[in-house]
PDB file of C-alpha atoms in Angstrom:
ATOM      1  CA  UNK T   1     -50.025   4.470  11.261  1.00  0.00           C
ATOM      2  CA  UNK T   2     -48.290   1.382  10.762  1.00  0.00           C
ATOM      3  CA  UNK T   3     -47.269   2.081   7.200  1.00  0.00           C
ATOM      4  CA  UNK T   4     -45.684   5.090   9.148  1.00  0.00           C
ATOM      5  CA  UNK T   5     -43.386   3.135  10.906  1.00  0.00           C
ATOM      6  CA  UNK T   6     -42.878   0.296   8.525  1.00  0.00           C
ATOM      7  CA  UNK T   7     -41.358   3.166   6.003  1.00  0.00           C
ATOM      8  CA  UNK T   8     -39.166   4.685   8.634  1.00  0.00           C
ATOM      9  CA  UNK T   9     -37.637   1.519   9.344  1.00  0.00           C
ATOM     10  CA  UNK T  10     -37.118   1.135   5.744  1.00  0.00           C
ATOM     11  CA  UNK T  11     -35.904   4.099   5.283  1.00  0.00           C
ATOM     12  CA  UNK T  12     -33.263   4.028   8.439  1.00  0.00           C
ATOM     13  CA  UNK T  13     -32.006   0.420   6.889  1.00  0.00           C
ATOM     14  CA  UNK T  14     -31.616   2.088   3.522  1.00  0.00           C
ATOM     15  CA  UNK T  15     -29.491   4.650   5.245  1.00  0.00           C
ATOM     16  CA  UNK T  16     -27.438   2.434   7.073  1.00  0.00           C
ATOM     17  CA  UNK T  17     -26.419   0.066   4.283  1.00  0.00           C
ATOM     18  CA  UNK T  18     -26.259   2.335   1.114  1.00  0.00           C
ATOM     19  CA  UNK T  19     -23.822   5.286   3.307  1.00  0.00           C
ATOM     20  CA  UNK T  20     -20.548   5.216   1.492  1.00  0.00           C
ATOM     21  CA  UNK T  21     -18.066   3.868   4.298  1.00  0.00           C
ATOM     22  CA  UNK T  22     -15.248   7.247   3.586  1.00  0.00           C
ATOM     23  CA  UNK T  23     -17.566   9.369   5.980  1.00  0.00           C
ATOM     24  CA  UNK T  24     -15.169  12.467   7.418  1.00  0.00           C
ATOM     25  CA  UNK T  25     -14.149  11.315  10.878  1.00  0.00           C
ATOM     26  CA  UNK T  26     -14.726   8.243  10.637  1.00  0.00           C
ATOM     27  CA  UNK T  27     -12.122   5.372  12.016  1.00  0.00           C
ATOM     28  CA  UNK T  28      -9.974   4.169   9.365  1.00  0.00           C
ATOM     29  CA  UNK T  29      -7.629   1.688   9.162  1.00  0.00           C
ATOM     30  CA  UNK T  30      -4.034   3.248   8.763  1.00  0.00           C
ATOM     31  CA  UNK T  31      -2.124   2.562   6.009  1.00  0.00           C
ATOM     32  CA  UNK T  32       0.660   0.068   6.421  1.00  0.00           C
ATOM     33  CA  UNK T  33       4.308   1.055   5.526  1.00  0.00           C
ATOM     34  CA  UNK T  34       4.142  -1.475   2.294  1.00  0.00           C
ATOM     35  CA  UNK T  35       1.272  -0.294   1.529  1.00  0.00           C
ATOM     36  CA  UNK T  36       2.672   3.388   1.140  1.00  0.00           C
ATOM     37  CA  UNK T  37       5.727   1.890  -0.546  1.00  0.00           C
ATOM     38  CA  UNK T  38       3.269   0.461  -3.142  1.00  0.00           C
ATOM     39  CA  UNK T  39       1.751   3.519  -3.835  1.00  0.00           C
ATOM     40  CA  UNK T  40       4.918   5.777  -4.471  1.00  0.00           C
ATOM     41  CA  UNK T  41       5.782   2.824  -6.542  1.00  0.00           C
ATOM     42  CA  UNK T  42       2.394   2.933  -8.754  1.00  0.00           C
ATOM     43  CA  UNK T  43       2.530   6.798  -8.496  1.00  0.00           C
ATOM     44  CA  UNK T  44       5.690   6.599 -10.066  1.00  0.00           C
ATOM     45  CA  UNK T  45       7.491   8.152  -7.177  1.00  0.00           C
ATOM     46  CA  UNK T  46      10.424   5.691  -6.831  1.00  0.00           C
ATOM     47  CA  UNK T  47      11.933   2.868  -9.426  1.00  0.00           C
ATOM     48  CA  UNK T  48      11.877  -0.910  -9.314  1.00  0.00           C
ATOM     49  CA  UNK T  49      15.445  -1.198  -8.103  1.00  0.00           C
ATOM     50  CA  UNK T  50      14.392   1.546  -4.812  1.00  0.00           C
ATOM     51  CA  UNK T  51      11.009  -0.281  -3.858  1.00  0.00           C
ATOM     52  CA  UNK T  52      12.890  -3.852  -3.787  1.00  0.00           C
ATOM     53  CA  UNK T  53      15.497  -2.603  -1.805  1.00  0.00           C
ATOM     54  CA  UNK T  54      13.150  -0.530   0.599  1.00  0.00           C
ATOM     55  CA  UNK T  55      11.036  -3.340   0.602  1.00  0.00           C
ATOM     56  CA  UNK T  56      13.321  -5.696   1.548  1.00  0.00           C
ATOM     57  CA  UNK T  57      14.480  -3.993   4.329  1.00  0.00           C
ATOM     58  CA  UNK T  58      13.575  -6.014   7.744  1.00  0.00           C
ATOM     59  CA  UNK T  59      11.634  -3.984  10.178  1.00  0.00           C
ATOM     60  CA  UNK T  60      12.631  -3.117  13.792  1.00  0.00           C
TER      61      UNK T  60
END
């Protein structure tokens, strides 16, 4: 009976530690407005000269 438990347990760590942390509805942490502005930059969304300029505008 105790190799029972003993695999549970193993098996409920295993679960907890190997679940991929982008589970659906899970709290995430938002994206910060630079951090958008570095993605339409890598996507190709926007040129140099508009992500300097954007990102050199001060924030309110």
């Amino acid at each position: 009976m105790h190799l029972v438990w003993w695999f549970l347990w193993v098996c409920l760590l295993i679960w907890i530690f190997a679940t991929p942390y982008d589970i659906p509805g899970q709290r995430k942490r938002r994206d910060s407005p630079l951090d958008i502005l570095k993605k339409r930059f890598a996507a190709g969304e926007i040129t140099k000269d508009e992500y300097r300029e954007r990102k050199n505008i001060p924030g309110k």
